[in-house]
Amino acid sequence: MMSSPVGVLKDGCGVLSGNHRCTMSDSDDDVPQLSASTLAALQEFYAEEKFGLAKHGDAVEKFSVGAVGEDWRMSQFWYSEETAERLAEEVLLAAGEGGRIACLSAPSVYQKLKQRNADASAVLLEFDQRFSIYGDEFIFYDYKNPLCLPEDVAPQSFDIVIADPPYLSPECLSKVALTVKFLTKGKVLLCTGAIMEEEAEKLLGVKICRFLPKHNHNLANEFRCYVNYQSALDS
């Protein structure tokens, strides 16, 4: 897990932000706290300073796939440019004009959406604090606490959720599924291993697609996409 900027307070979820559904401990009652906007600004500043991303740098470079490097310790494997682009196109179509998209542990897709400057809003839910460079559109997410989200993230408030669970295990997928069901109005695009097909259908009602996603580095496990709606990924 990446460490937090020194001097910035954490709430009960272990996330840098304002109000959250998980309450703070009694020991935090008398600790002075910064406003949510100040915390977000500090978080972004420290991330940019630490990882060498210019605050006023080129937007395309800042949002390029690989702008934040893979960390195998967090089971990070970025999609190829072609796959990230294809999945970004898919969620845009599924969300519709002016739709809302949640990218859950899928930073490559979020980055492609930002590059396209599309008429849709997107947020990135991620465990890796380095992605706090994306400011208010970054939401700290730990699948072990699947419903520990900011209070301003309303239930069923996203037109589509694309999720890529970090681990190929029923335990991980079952917890991620709780988050997906909380966030989505209905549409789900799941990206995970082929070995999770039965579990994915049971938990989220998704079916495997013909589209074969690729990564910048080849994975030992066969990787697939799953949806619960009519999708061009299956054509």
CSV table of C-alpha atoms in Angstrom, one decimal:
chain,number,residue,atom,x,y,z
A,1,MET,CA,0.0,0.0,0.0
A,2,MET,CA,1.3,3.5,-0.8
A,3,SER,CA,1.9,5.7,2.1
A,4,SER,CA,-0.1,8.9,2.6
A,5,PRO,CA,1.4,12.4,2.4
A,6,VAL,CA,2.8,13.4,5.8
A,7,GLY,CA,0.6,15.6,7.9
A,8,VAL,CA,-2.6,14.9,6.0
A,9,LEU,CA,-5.4,13.3,8.1
A,10,LYS,CA,-7.1,10.1,7.4
A,11,ASP,CA,-10.7,9.2,8.2
A,12,GLY,CA,-12.0,5.8,9.4
A,13,CYS,CA,-11.8,4.4,5.9
A,14,GLY,CA,-8.1,5.1,5.6
A,15,VAL,CA,-8.8,7.6,2.8
A,16,LEU,CA,-7.9,11.2,2.3
A,17,SER,CA,-11.2,13.1,2.0
A,18,GLY,CA,-14.1,14.7,3.8
A,19,ASN,CA,-17.3,13.0,4.9
A,20,HIS,CA,-17.4,9.2,4.6
A,21,ARG,CA,-19.9,6.5,5.5
A,22,CYS,CA,-17.3,4.9,7.9
A,23,THR,CA,-17.1,6.9,11.1
A,24,MET,CA,-13.9,8.2,12.7
A,25,SER,CA,-12.8,6.8,16.0
A,26,ASP,CA,-13.3,8.7,19.3
A,27,SER,CA,-9.6,9.5,19.4
A,28,ASP,CA,-10.0,11.7,16.4
A,29,ASP,CA,-12.7,14.0,17.9
A,30,ASP,CA,-10.3,16.7,19.0
A,31,VAL,CA,-7.9,16.6,16.1
A,32,PRO,CA,-8.0,19.7,13.9
A,33,GLN,CA,-9.1,18.8,10.4
A,34,LEU,CA,-8.7,20.5,7.1
A,35,SER,CA,-11.6,21.0,4.7
A,36,ALA,CA,-12.3,18.5,2.1
A,37,SER,CA,-11.2,20.8,-0.7
A,38,THR,CA,-7.9,21.6,1.1
A,39,LEU,CA,-7.3,17.9,1.7
A,40,ALA,CA,-7.9,17.1,-2.0
A,41,ALA,CA,-5.5,19.9,-3.1
A,42,LEU,CA,-2.8,18.6,-0.7
A,43,GLN,CA,-3.3,15.1,-1.8
A,44,GLU,CA,-2.9,16.0,-5.4
A,45,PHE,CA,0.1,18.2,-4.8
A,46,TYR,CA,2.1,15.6,-2.9
A,47,ALA,CA,1.3,12.9,-5.4
A,48,GLU,CA,2.5,15.1,-8.3
A,49,GLU,CA,5.6,16.1,-6.4
A,50,LYS,CA,6.4,12.5,-5.4
A,51,PHE,CA,5.8,10.9,-8.8
A,52,GLY,CA,7.1,13.7,-11.0
A,53,LEU,CA,3.9,14.6,-12.9
A,54,ALA,CA,3.8,18.3,-13.7
A,55,LYS,CA,0.7,20.1,-12.2
A,56,HIS,CA,0.3,22.1,-15.3
A,57,GLY,CA,1.7,19.6,-17.8
A,58,ASP,CA,0.1,18.3,-21.0
A,59,ALA,CA,-3.3,16.7,-20.2
A,60,VAL,CA,-2.8,13.9,-22.7
A,61,GLU,CA,0.5,13.0,-21.2
A,62,LYS,CA,-0.9,13.2,-17.7
A,63,PHE,CA,-3.8,10.8,-18.7
A,64,SER,CA,-1.8,8.5,-20.9
A,65,VAL,CA,-1.8,4.8,-20.1
A,66,GLY,CA,1.3,4.2,-18.1
A,67,ALA,CA,1.6,7.7,-16.8
A,68,VAL,CA,1.5,5.9,-13.4
A,69,GLY,CA,3.7,2.8,-13.7
A,70,GLU,CA,2.5,-0.7,-12.9
A,71,ASP,CA,3.2,-2.0,-9.4
A,72,TRP,CA,3.1,-5.8,-9.4
A,73,ARG,CA,2.9,-5.8,-5.6
A,74,MET,CA,-0.7,-4.4,-6.0
A,75,SER,CA,-1.5,-6.8,-8.9
A,76,GLN,CA,-1.4,-4.0,-11.4
A,77,PHE,CA,-1.3,-4.8,-15.2
A,78,TRP,CA,-2.3,-2.1,-17.5
A,79,TYR,CA,-4.4,-2.7,-20.7
A,80,SER,CA,-2.8,-2.3,-24.1
A,81,GLU,CA,-3.6,1.0,-25.8
A,82,GLU,CA,-6.0,-0.8,-28.2
A,83,THR,CA,-7.9,-2.5,-25.4
A,84,ALA,CA,-8.1,0.6,-23.2
A,85,GLU,CA,-9.5,2.5,-26.2
A,86,ARG,CA,-12.0,-0.2,-27.1
A,87,LEU,CA,-13.3,-0.4,-23.5
A,88,ALA,CA,-13.5,3.4,-23.2
A,89,GLU,CA,-15.6,3.4,-26.4
A,90,GLU,CA,-17.8,0.7,-24.9
A,91,VAL,CA,-18.6,2.4,-21.6
A,92,LEU,CA,-19.3,5.7,-23.4
A,93,LEU,CA,-21.9,4.0,-25.6
A,94,ALA,CA,-23.4,2.2,-22.7
A,95,ALA,CA,-23.5,5.4,-20.5
A,96,GLY,CA,-25.1,7.5,-23.2
A,97,GLU,CA,-24.8,11.3,-23.7
A,98,GLY,CA,-24.0,13.0,-20.5
A,99,GLY,CA,-23.8,9.7,-18.6
A,100,ARG,CA,-21.8,8.9,-15.5
A,101,ILE,CA,-19.1,6.2,-15.6
A,102,ALA,CA,-17.4,4.6,-12.6
A,103,CYS,CA,-14.0,2.9,-13.3
A,104,LEU,CA,-13.4,0.5,-10.5
A,105,SER,CA,-9.7,-0.5,-10.4
A,106,ALA,CA,-9.6,0.2,-14.1
A,107,PRO,CA,-7.3,3.2,-14.4
A,108,SER,CA,-6.4,2.6,-18.1
A,109,VAL,CA,-10.0,3.0,-19.1
A,110,TYR,CA,-10.4,6.1,-17.0
A,111,GLN,CA,-7.3,7.6,-18.6
A,112,LYS,CA,-8.6,6.9,-22.1
A,113,LEU,CA,-11.9,8.6,-21.2
A,114,LYS,CA,-10.1,11.7,-20.1
A,115,GLN,CA,-8.0,11.8,-23.3
A,116,ARG,CA,-11.1,11.7,-25.4
A,117,ASN,CA,-12.7,14.6,-23.5
A,118,ALA,CA,-16.0,13.0,-24.0
A,119,ASP,CA,-19.5,14.2,-23.1
A,120,ALA,CA,-19.6,12.0,-20.0
A,121,SER,CA,-18.3,12.2,-16.5
A,122,ALA,CA,-16.0,9.6,-15.0
A,123,VAL,CA,-14.5,8.8,-11.7
A,124,LEU,CA,-11.7,6.4,-10.7
A,125,LEU,CA,-12.0,4.2,-7.7
A,126,GLU,CA,-8.6,2.9,-6.8
A,127,PHE,CA,-6.5,1.6,-3.9
A,128,ASP,CA,-3.3,3.1,-5.2
A,129,GLN,CA,-2.9,6.7,-3.8
A,130,ARG,CA,-0.7,7.7,-6.7
A,131,PHE,CA,-3.8,8.2,-8.7
A,132,SER,CA,-4.8,11.0,-6.4
A,133,ILE,CA,-3.2,13.2,-9.1
A,134,TYR,CA,-6.6,13.1,-10.7
A,135,GLY,CA,-8.1,15.2,-7.9
A,136,ASP,CA,-11.8,15.1,-7.2
A,137,GLU,CA,-12.3,12.3,-9.7
A,138,PHE,CA,-10.1,9.9,-7.6
A,139,ILE,CA,-11.9,8.0,-4.9
A,140,PHE,CA,-9.8,5.8,-2.6
A,141,TYR,CA,-11.1,2.3,-2.8
A,142,ASP,CA,-10.2,-0.8,-0.8
A,143,TYR,CA,-12.1,-3.9,-1.9
A,144,LYS,CA,-11.8,-5.3,1.6
A,145,ASN,CA,-14.2,-2.5,2.7
A,146,PRO,CA,-16.5,-2.6,-0.3
A,147,LEU,CA,-19.1,0.0,0.9
A,148,CYS,CA,-16.7,2.4,2.6
A,149,LEU,CA,-17.2,5.3,0.1
A,150,PRO,CA,-17.6,9.0,0.4
A,151,GLU,CA,-21.1,10.2,1.4
A,152,ASP,CA,-21.5,12.2,-1.8
A,153,VAL,CA,-21.3,8.9,-3.8
A,154,ALA,CA,-25.0,8.1,-4.0
A,155,PRO,CA,-26.3,4.6,-4.5
A,156,GLN,CA,-27.2,3.7,-8.1
A,157,SER,CA,-25.7,7.0,-9.4
A,158,PHE,CA,-23.7,5.7,-12.3
A,159,ASP,CA,-25.0,4.6,-15.7
A,160,ILE,CA,-22.3,2.0,-16.0
A,161,VAL,CA,-19.6,0.5,-13.8
A,162,ILE,CA,-16.5,-1.0,-15.4
A,163,ALA,CA,-14.7,-3.1,-12.8
A,164,ASP,CA,-11.4,-5.0,-12.9
A,165,PRO,CA,-11.0,-6.8,-9.5
A,166,PRO,CA,-7.3,-6.9,-8.5
A,167,TYR,CA,-7.3,-10.6,-7.6
A,168,LEU,CA,-8.7,-13.7,-9.2
A,169,SER,CA,-10.5,-15.1,-6.2
A,170,PRO,CA,-14.1,-15.6,-5.2
A,171,GLU,CA,-13.5,-13.5,-2.1
A,172,CYS,CA,-12.2,-10.5,-4.0
A,173,LEU,CA,-14.9,-10.7,-6.7
A,174,SER,CA,-17.7,-11.1,-4.1
A,175,LYS,CA,-16.7,-7.9,-2.3
A,176,VAL,CA,-16.1,-6.0,-5.6
A,177,ALA,CA,-19.6,-7.1,-6.6
A,178,LEU,CA,-21.1,-5.4,-3.6
A,179,THR,CA,-19.5,-2.1,-4.6
A,180,VAL,CA,-20.6,-2.5,-8.2
A,181,LYS,CA,-24.2,-3.2,-7.2
A,182,PHE,CA,-24.2,-0.1,-5.0
A,183,LEU,CA,-22.8,2.1,-7.7
A,184,THR,CA,-24.6,1.1,-10.9
A,185,LYS,CA,-28.1,1.9,-12.2
A,186,GLY,CA,-27.9,-1.4,-13.9
A,187,LYS,CA,-25.2,-1.8,-16.5
A,188,VAL,CA,-22.0,-3.7,-15.5
A,189,LEU,CA,-18.8,-4.4,-17.5
A,190,LEU,CA,-16.5,-6.8,-15.7
A,191,CYS,CA,-13.0,-7.5,-16.7
A,192,THR,CA,-11.4,-10.5,-15.0
A,193,GLY,CA,-10.0,-14.0,-15.6
A,194,ALA,CA,-11.9,-16.6,-17.6
A,195,ILE,CA,-11.7,-18.9,-14.5
A,196,MET,CA,-14.1,-16.5,-12.8
A,197,GLU,CA,-16.9,-16.9,-15.4
A,198,GLU,CA,-19.2,-19.0,-13.2
A,199,GLU,CA,-18.7,-16.8,-10.1
A,200,ALA,CA,-19.2,-13.6,-12.1
A,201,GLU,CA,-22.5,-14.8,-13.5
A,202,LYS,CA,-23.7,-15.9,-10.1
A,203,LEU,CA,-22.7,-12.6,-8.4
A,204,LEU,CA,-23.5,-10.0,-11.1
A,205,GLY,CA,-25.6,-11.8,-13.7
A,206,VAL,CA,-22.9,-11.1,-16.4
A,207,LYS,CA,-22.1,-13.2,-19.5
A,208,ILE,CA,-18.7,-13.6,-21.1
A,209,CYS,CA,-18.0,-11.6,-24.3
A,210,ARG,CA,-16.2,-12.6,-27.5
A,211,PHE,CA,-13.9,-9.6,-27.2
A,212,LEU,CA,-10.5,-10.6,-26.0
A,213,PRO,CA,-8.8,-7.9,-23.9
A,214,LYS,CA,-5.0,-7.5,-24.0
A,215,HIS,CA,-2.5,-6.1,-21.6
A,216,ASN,CA,0.9,-4.4,-22.1
A,217,HIS,CA,2.5,-7.4,-20.4
A,218,ASN,CA,1.1,-10.9,-21.2
A,219,LEU,CA,-0.7,-12.5,-18.3
A,220,ALA,CA,-0.4,-16.2,-17.4
A,221,ASN,CA,-4.2,-16.4,-16.9
A,222,GLU,CA,-6.7,-16.0,-19.7
A,223,PHE,CA,-8.5,-12.7,-19.4
A,224,ARG,CA,-12.0,-11.9,-20.5
A,225,CYS,CA,-14.8,-9.3,-20.4
A,226,TYR,CA,-18.3,-9.9,-19.1
A,227,VAL,CA,-21.5,-7.7,-19.5
A,228,ASN,CA,-25.1,-7.8,-18.3
A,229,TYR,CA,-26.5,-5.9,-21.3
A,230,GLN,CA,-26.5,-6.0,-25.1
A,231,SER,CA,-22.9,-5.0,-26.0
A,232,ALA,CA,-20.8,-4.6,-29.1
A,233,LEU,CA,-18.1,-6.5,-27.3
A,234,ASP,CA,-20.0,-9.6,-28.1
A,235,SER,CA,-20.3,-9.0,-31.8
